[in-house]
CSV table of C-alpha atoms in Angstrom, one decimal:
chain,number,residue,atom,x,y,z
O,1,UNK,CA,0.0,0.0,0.0
O,2,UNK,CA,1.5,3.3,-1.1
O,3,UNK,CA,0.8,7.0,-0.8
O,4,UNK,CA,2.8,9.9,-2.0
O,5,UNK,CA,2.4,13.6,-1.5
O,6,UNK,CA,4.3,16.8,-2.3
O,7,UNK,CA,4.7,18.6,1.0
O,8,UNK,CA,2.8,21.7,0.0
O,9,UNK,CA,3.1,23.4,3.4
O,10,UNK,CA,6.9,23.6,2.9
O,11,UNK,CA,6.6,25.2,-0.5
O,12,UNK,CA,7.8,24.4,-4.0
O,13,UNK,CA,10.9,22.2,-4.1
O,14,UNK,CA,10.2,20.5,-0.8
O,15,UNK,CA,10.8,16.8,-0.1
O,16,UNK,CA,8.4,14.1,-1.1
O,17,UNK,CA,7.3,11.2,1.1
O,18,UNK,CA,6.2,7.7,0.0
O,19,UNK,CA,5.1,5.3,2.7
O,20,UNK,CA,4.8,1.6,1.9
O,21,UNK,CA,3.2,-0.8,4.3
O,22,UNK,CA,4.2,-4.5,4.3
O,23,UNK,CA,1.6,-6.3,2.2
O,24,UNK,CA,-1.1,-8.4,3.8
O,25,UNK,CA,-3.4,-7.7,6.8
O,26,UNK,CA,-2.2,-7.3,10.3
O,27,UNK,CA,-3.8,-8.5,13.5
O,28,UNK,CA,-4.8,-6.7,16.7
O,29,UNK,CA,-1.8,-6.4,19.0
O,30,UNK,CA,0.5,-7.4,16.2
O,31,UNK,CA,3.2,-5.8,14.1
O,32,UNK,CA,2.7,-3.1,11.5
O,33,UNK,CA,5.8,-2.8,9.4
O,34,UNK,CA,7.0,-1.0,6.2
O,35,UNK,CA,9.2,1.7,4.9
O,36,UNK,CA,9.0,5.5,4.7
O,37,UNK,CA,10.8,6.6,1.5
O,38,UNK,CA,12.0,10.2,1.3
O,39,UNK,CA,13.3,12.1,-1.6
O,40,UNK,CA,15.1,15.4,-1.0
O,41,UNK,CA,13.9,18.7,-2.5
O,42,UNK,CA,15.7,21.6,-4.1
O,43,UNK,CA,17.7,22.3,-0.9
O,44,UNK,CA,18.9,20.6,2.2
O,45,UNK,CA,16.2,20.0,4.8
O,46,UNK,CA,16.5,19.1,8.5
O,47,UNK,CA,14.0,16.3,9.3
O,48,UNK,CA,13.0,16.7,12.9
O,49,UNK,CA,10.6,13.7,13.1
O,50,UNK,CA,8.6,11.2,11.1
O,51,UNK,CA,5.4,10.1,12.8
O,52,UNK,CA,2.8,7.5,11.9
O,53,UNK,CA,-0.7,8.1,13.2
O,54,UNK,CA,-3.5,5.5,13.3
O,55,UNK,CA,-7.0,6.9,12.4
O,56,UNK,CA,-10.5,5.5,12.5
O,57,UNK,CA,-13.8,6.6,11.2
O,58,UNK,CA,-16.1,6.5,14.2
O,59,UNK,CA,-19.8,7.1,14.9
O,60,UNK,CA,-21.0,9.1,17.8
O,61,UNK,CA,-24.5,9.2,19.4
O,62,UNK,CA,-25.8,12.4,20.9
O,63,UNK,CA,-29.0,14.2,21.7
O,64,UNK,CA,-29.4,15.5,18.1
O,65,UNK,CA,-28.8,12.0,16.6
O,66,UNK,CA,-25.7,10.4,15.1
O,67,UNK,CA,-22.6,11.8,13.5
O,68,UNK,CA,-19.3,10.5,12.2
O,69,UNK,CA,-15.8,11.8,12.7
O,70,UNK,CA,-12.1,10.8,12.6
O,71,UNK,CA,-10.5,9.6,15.9
O,72,UNK,CA,-6.8,8.9,16.4
O,73,UNK,CA,-5.8,5.8,18.3
O,74,UNK,CA,-2.1,5.5,18.1
O,75,UNK,CA,1.0,7.6,17.3
O,76,UNK,CA,4.6,6.3,16.6
O,77,UNK,CA,7.7,8.4,16.0
O,78,UNK,CA,9.8,6.2,13.6
O,79,UNK,CA,12.7,8.5,12.8
O,80,UNK,CA,14.0,12.1,13.0
O,81,UNK,CA,17.1,14.2,13.7
O,82,UNK,CA,18.9,14.1,10.4
O,83,UNK,CA,19.6,16.2,7.3
O,84,UNK,CA,18.0,15.2,4.1
O,85,UNK,CA,20.3,16.5,1.4
O,86,UNK,CA,19.2,18.1,-1.8
O,87,UNK,CA,17.8,15.5,-4.1
O,88,UNK,CA,18.9,12.6,-1.9
O,89,UNK,CA,16.9,9.4,-1.4
O,90,UNK,CA,16.4,8.0,2.1
O,91,UNK,CA,14.5,4.9,3.2
O,92,UNK,CA,13.5,4.4,6.8
O,93,UNK,CA,12.2,0.9,8.0
O,94,UNK,CA,9.6,0.7,10.8
O,95,UNK,CA,8.0,-2.0,12.9
O,96,UNK,CA,5.5,-0.9,15.5
O,97,UNK,CA,2.9,-2.7,17.6
O,98,UNK,CA,-0.7,-2.1,17.0
O,99,UNK,CA,-3.1,-1.6,19.9
O,100,UNK,CA,-4.7,-4.8,21.1
O,101,UNK,CA,-8.1,-3.2,20.6
O,102,UNK,CA,-7.5,-2.4,17.0
O,103,UNK,CA,-10.8,-3.2,15.2
O,104,UNK,CA,-11.2,-6.0,12.7
O,105,UNK,CA,-11.7,-4.7,9.1
O,106,UNK,CA,-12.0,-8.0,7.3
O,107,UNK,CA,-13.2,-11.6,7.8
O,108,UNK,CA,-12.0,-14.4,5.6
O,109,UNK,CA,-11.0,-11.8,3.0
O,110,UNK,CA,-14.3,-10.0,3.1
O,111,UNK,CA,-14.3,-6.3,3.8
O,112,UNK,CA,-16.6,-5.5,6.8
O,113,UNK,CA,-16.8,-1.7,6.0
O,114,UNK,CA,-14.7,-0.6,9.0
O,115,UNK,CA,-12.4,2.3,7.8
O,116,UNK,CA,-8.9,2.5,9.4
O,117,UNK,CA,-6.0,4.6,8.0
O,118,UNK,CA,-2.3,5.2,8.6
O,119,UNK,CA,-1.1,8.8,8.1
O,120,UNK,CA,2.5,9.9,7.9
O,121,UNK,CA,3.5,13.2,9.5
O,122,UNK,CA,6.8,14.8,8.5
O,123,UNK,CA,8.2,17.6,10.6
O,124,UNK,CA,10.8,19.6,8.7
O,125,UNK,CA,12.6,22.8,9.9
O,126,UNK,CA,9.8,23.7,12.4
O,127,UNK,CA,6.9,23.0,10.0
O,128,UNK,CA,4.7,19.9,9.9
O,129,UNK,CA,2.8,18.3,7.1
O,130,UNK,CA,0.3,15.5,7.4
O,131,UNK,CA,0.4,13.3,4.3
O,132,UNK,CA,-2.3,11.3,2.6
O,133,UNK,CA,-3.9,8.4,4.3
O,134,UNK,CA,-3.2,4.7,3.5
O,135,UNK,CA,-5.9,2.2,4.3
O,136,UNK,CA,-5.1,-0.3,7.1
O,137,UNK,CA,-6.4,-3.9,7.0
O,138,UNK,CA,-6.9,-6.0,10.1
O,139,UNK,CA,-7.9,-9.7,10.4
O,140,UNK,CA,-9.1,-11.4,13.6
O,141,UNK,CA,-6.9,-13.0,16.2
O,142,UNK,CA,-7.2,-16.8,16.4
O,143,UNK,CA,-9.5,-16.7,19.4
O,144,UNK,CA,-11.7,-14.1,17.8
O,145,UNK,CA,-11.9,-16.2,14.7
O,146,UNK,CA,-12.8,-19.3,16.7
O,147,UNK,CA,-15.7,-17.5,18.4
O,148,UNK,CA,-17.0,-16.0,15.1
O,149,UNK,CA,-16.8,-19.4,13.5
O,150,UNK,CA,-18.8,-20.9,16.4
O,151,UNK,CA,-21.5,-18.2,15.9
O,152,UNK,CA,-21.7,-19.1,12.2
O,153,UNK,CA,-22.0,-22.8,13.0
O,154,UNK,CA,-24.9,-22.0,15.3
O,155,UNK,CA,-26.7,-20.2,12.5
O,156,UNK,CA,-26.1,-16.6,13.3
O,157,UNK,CA,-25.6,-14.3,10.3
O,158,UNK,CA,-23.6,-11.1,10.0
O,159,UNK,CA,-25.6,-7.9,9.4
O,160,UNK,CA,-23.0,-5.1,9.8
O,161,UNK,CA,-20.1,-3.7,11.7
O,162,UNK,CA,-19.3,-0.2,12.9
O,163,UNK,CA,-17.2,1.7,15.4
O,164,UNK,CA,-18.9,3.5,18.3
O,165,UNK,CA,-17.5,6.4,20.3
O,166,UNK,CA,-17.6,5.7,24.1
O,167,UNK,CA,-16.6,3.2,26.7
O,168,UNK,CA,-18.2,0.0,27.9
O,169,UNK,CA,-18.3,0.2,31.7
O,170,UNK,CA,-17.0,-2.6,33.7
O,171,UNK,CA,-14.4,-3.6,31.1
O,172,UNK,CA,-10.7,-2.9,30.6
O,173,UNK,CA,-11.4,-0.9,27.4
O,174,UNK,CA,-8.5,1.5,26.6
O,175,UNK,CA,-9.4,3.0,23.2
O,176,UNK,CA,-11.9,5.9,23.1
O,177,UNK,CA,-14.2,3.8,20.9
O,178,UNK,CA,-15.2,0.1,20.5
O,179,UNK,CA,-16.2,-2.1,17.6
O,180,UNK,CA,-19.7,-3.5,17.4
O,181,UNK,CA,-20.6,-6.4,15.2
O,182,UNK,CA,-24.3,-6.9,14.6
O,183,UNK,CA,-25.6,-10.5,14.1
O,184,UNK,CA,-29.0,-11.7,12.9
O,185,UNK,CA,-30.3,-14.4,15.2
O,186,UNK,CA,-30.0,-18.1,14.6
O,187,UNK,CA,-33.4,-19.8,13.8
O,188,UNK,CA,-33.6,-21.3,17.3
O,189,UNK,CA,-33.5,-17.8,18.8
O,190,UNK,CA,-35.4,-15.8,16.2
O,191,UNK,CA,-38.6,-15.9,18.2
O,192,UNK,CA,-36.9,-14.3,21.2
O,193,UNK,CA,-34.1,-12.1,19.9
O,194,UNK,CA,-34.1,-9.4,17.3
O,195,UNK,CA,-30.3,-9.4,17.0
O,196,UNK,CA,-27.0,-10.0,18.9
O,197,UNK,CA,-24.4,-7.3,19.1
O,198,UNK,CA,-20.8,-8.5,19.7
O,199,UNK,CA,-17.8,-6.5,20.9
O,200,UNK,CA,-14.2,-7.9,21.3
O,201,UNK,CA,-11.8,-6.1,23.7
O,202,UNK,CA,-8.5,-7.8,23.3
O,203,UNK,CA,-5.6,-7.4,25.7
O,204,UNK,CA,-2.1,-8.9,26.1
O,205,UNK,CA,-3.3,-11.8,28.2
O,206,UNK,CA,-6.9,-12.4,27.2
O,207,UNK,CA,-9.9,-11.4,25.1
O,208,UNK,CA,-13.0,-9.8,26.7
O,209,UNK,CA,-16.2,-10.8,24.8
O,210,UNK,CA,-19.2,-8.5,25.3
O,211,UNK,CA,-22.6,-9.8,24.0
O,212,UNK,CA,-25.8,-7.9,23.9
O,213,UNK,CA,-29.1,-9.4,23.1
O,214,UNK,CA,-31.9,-7.2,21.8
O,215,UNK,CA,-34.8,-9.2,23.1
O,216,UNK,CA,-38.2,-9.3,21.5
O,217,UNK,CA,-41.3,-8.2,23.4
O,218,UNK,CA,-44.4,-10.3,23.8
O,219,UNK,CA,-48.1,-9.6,23.9
O,220,UNK,CA,-47.8,-8.4,27.5
O,221,UNK,CA,-44.2,-7.4,27.8
O,222,UNK,CA,-41.9,-4.9,26.2
O,223,UNK,CA,-38.7,-5.7,24.4
O,224,UNK,CA,-35.4,-5.2,26.4
O,225,UNK,CA,-31.7,-5.7,26.2
O,226,UNK,CA,-29.5,-8.1,28.1
O,227,UNK,CA,-25.7,-7.9,28.4
O,228,UNK,CA,-23.1,-10.6,29.1
O,229,UNK,CA,-19.4,-10.4,29.5
O,230,UNK,CA,-17.0,-13.4,29.1
O,231,UNK,CA,-13.2,-13.8,29.1
O,232,UNK,CA,-11.2,-16.1,26.8
O,233,UNK,CA,-7.4,-16.6,27.0
O,234,UNK,CA,-5.6,-16.2,23.7
O,235,UNK,CA,-4.5,-19.8,23.8
O,236,UNK,CA,-7.5,-21.3,25.6
O,237,UNK,CA,-9.6,-21.4,22.5
O,238,UNK,CA,-7.9,-24.5,21.2
O,239,UNK,CA,-9.5,-27.9,21.8
O,240,UNK,CA,-12.8,-26.5,23.1
O,241,UNK,CA,-16.3,-27.0,21.9
O,242,UNK,CA,-17.0,-23.3,21.2
O,243,UNK,CA,-20.3,-23.9,19.6
O,244,UNK,CA,-21.6,-25.4,22.8
O,245,UNK,CA,-20.1,-22.7,25.0
O,246,UNK,CA,-21.3,-19.8,22.9
O,247,UNK,CA,-24.7,-21.4,22.7
O,248,UNK,CA,-24.8,-21.4,26.5
O,249,UNK,CA,-23.8,-17.7,26.5
O,250,UNK,CA,-26.6,-16.8,24.2
O,251,UNK,CA,-29.1,-18.9,26.2
O,252,UNK,CA,-28.1,-17.1,29.4
O,253,UNK,CA,-28.7,-13.7,27.7
O,254,UNK,CA,-32.1,-14.8,26.4
O,255,UNK,CA,-33.0,-15.8,30.0
O,256,UNK,CA,-31.6,-12.7,31.6
O,257,UNK,CA,-34.1,-10.1,32.9
O,258,UNK,CA,-34.3,-6.7,31.3
O,259,UNK,CA,-33.1,-5.2,34.6
O,260,UNK,CA,-29.6,-6.3,33.5
O,261,UNK,CA,-29.8,-4.3,30.3
O,262,UNK,CA,-27.2,-2.0,28.9
O,263,UNK,CA,-28.2,1.2,30.5
O,264,UNK,CA,-26.1,0.3,33.5
O,265,UNK,CA,-23.2,-1.0,31.4
O,266,UNK,CA,-22.7,1.4,28.5
O,267,UNK,CA,-21.8,5.1,28.7
O,268,UNK,CA,-21.2,7.3,25.7
O,269,UNK,CA,-18.6,10.1,25.6
O,270,UNK,CA,-16.3,11.8,23.3
O,271,UNK,CA,-12.5,11.3,23.1
O,272,UNK,CA,-12.1,13.6,26.1
O,273,UNK,CA,-14.5,11.7,28.3
O,274,UNK,CA,-17.4,14.1,27.9
O,275,UNK,CA,-20.6,12.2,28.2
O,276,UNK,CA,-23.5,12.3,25.8
O,277,UNK,CA,-26.1,10.5,27.9
O,278,UNK,CA,-26.8,6.9,28.8
O,279,UNK,CA,-28.1,3.8,27.0
O,280,UNK,CA,-26.8,1.9,24.1
O,281,UNK,CA,-27.9,2.0,20.5
O,282,UNK,CA,-26.7,0.8,17.2
O,283,UNK,CA,-26.7,2.5,13.8
O,284,UNK,CA,-26.9,0.7,10.5
O,285,UNK,CA,-23.1,0.5,10.2
O,286,UNK,CA,-21.6,0.9,6.7
O,287,UNK,CA,-23.9,-1.4,4.9
O,288,UNK,CA,-21.8,-4.6,4.7
O,289,UNK,CA,-23.4,-8.0,5.2
O,290,UNK,CA,-21.6,-11.3,5.6
O,291,UNK,CA,-23.9,-14.4,5.5
O,292,UNK,CA,-23.3,-17.4,7.8
O,293,UNK,CA,-23.3,-20.8,6.2
O,294,UNK,CA,-23.7,-24.3,7.5
O,295,UNK,CA,-19.9,-24.8,7.3
O,296,UNK,CA,-19.3,-21.6,9.3
O,297,UNK,CA,-18.9,-18.0,8.1
O,298,UNK,CA,-19.2,-17.5,4.4
O,299,UNK,CA,-17.4,-14.8,2.5
O,300,UNK,CA,-20.1,-13.4,0.2
O,301,UNK,CA,-21.3,-9.8,0.1
O,302,UNK,CA,-24.9,-9.0,-0.4
O,303,UNK,CA,-24.6,-7.6,-3.9
O,304,UNK,CA,-22.1,-5.4,-5.8
O,305,UNK,CA,-23.9,-2.2,-4.6
O,306,UNK,CA,-22.8,-2.9,-1.0
O,307,UNK,CA,-19.2,-3.3,-2.0
O,308,UNK,CA,-19.3,-0.1,-4.0
O,309,UNK,CA,-20.7,1.8,-1.1
O,310,UNK,CA,-17.8,0.6,1.1
O,311,UNK,CA,-15.3,1.9,-1.4
O,312,UNK,CA,-17.1,5.2,-1.5
O,313,UNK,CA,-17.0,5.4,2.3
O,314,UNK,CA,-13.2,4.9,2.3
O,315,UNK,CA,-12.7,7.5,-0.3
O,316,UNK,CA,-14.9,10.0,1.5
O,317,UNK,CA,-13.1,9.3,4.8
O,318,UNK,CA,-9.7,10.2,3.3
O,319,UNK,CA,-11.0,13.3,1.5
O,320,UNK,CA,-12.9,14.6,4.5
O,321,UNK,CA,-9.8,14.1,6.7
O,322,UNK,CA,-7.7,16.0,4.2
O,323,UNK,CA,-10.1,18.9,4.3
O,324,UNK,CA,-10.2,19.0,8.1
O,325,UNK,CA,-6.5,19.0,8.4
O,326,UNK,CA,-5.9,21.7,5.7
O,327,UNK,CA,-2.5,22.1,4.1
O,328,UNK,CA,-0.5,21.3,7.2
O,329,UNK,CA,1.4,23.5,9.5
O,330,UNK,CA,1.9,23.5,13.3
O,331,UNK,CA,-0.7,21.6,15.4
């Protein structure tokens, strides 16, 4: 993956930067590697720092409704403190560790519509320029994949995925947002549950699994939500009957009383911790659907229009971020 940009904030004849990520998708908590290639301009420039920034397109809920914005979730200084001579070429390798809670963007090669990007910031002679964004692809950890496969084998289908601004109370969440994967109910639960919402919160030692069941109402009762939290070790997933275990998790949610709903578990706030009220809701995501088959999770997309919409979202994300940042300069 490559991006290149003339550093317009430094004027004509300034250096160019070309960042290449190692091909293939990364995993949460894993390595992100590549090279930053620099080419000198029409004069010598002092490079003070080269920084990589991780960005995500995130939804926020507030009193007026929903909105989307860009949230940073990691910064890494990979080089700096050298003179880039006139016309010289310089290549800087990097290898940084992604946050454990980095969202999943694809499953079995299928794009889920989650938009993540890597931006390179070059500080030269007291001025800073933020280059174009390069898309970041993330696949599940083995434990995450095992649980998703179990849900597919049980008959749950994938509806959509998105990123929500806020924190899930009672968890070890570190990022200012969390990923929510919406699942259509398996046939055996369809009469009791509208949908299941799944969140993974990975850490160095284990994986927190948060499940929320949107329960159907009856003739004399209203619908309600039930929340469950479970912990899985990164190596404990092997040799276990996950279909049976996940089935027991879902049954416990279905049986839970609405008093254990998400209003006591979820709190929304912006990146600075300012709240926007209580409760938990889910938007339509970015329109991607992945069907669950008898053999597990299938890789088909519900029509070419959906895939086209995802591409448009990615393009819009990069363009909007460019407009927000302007032409560079000091932060």
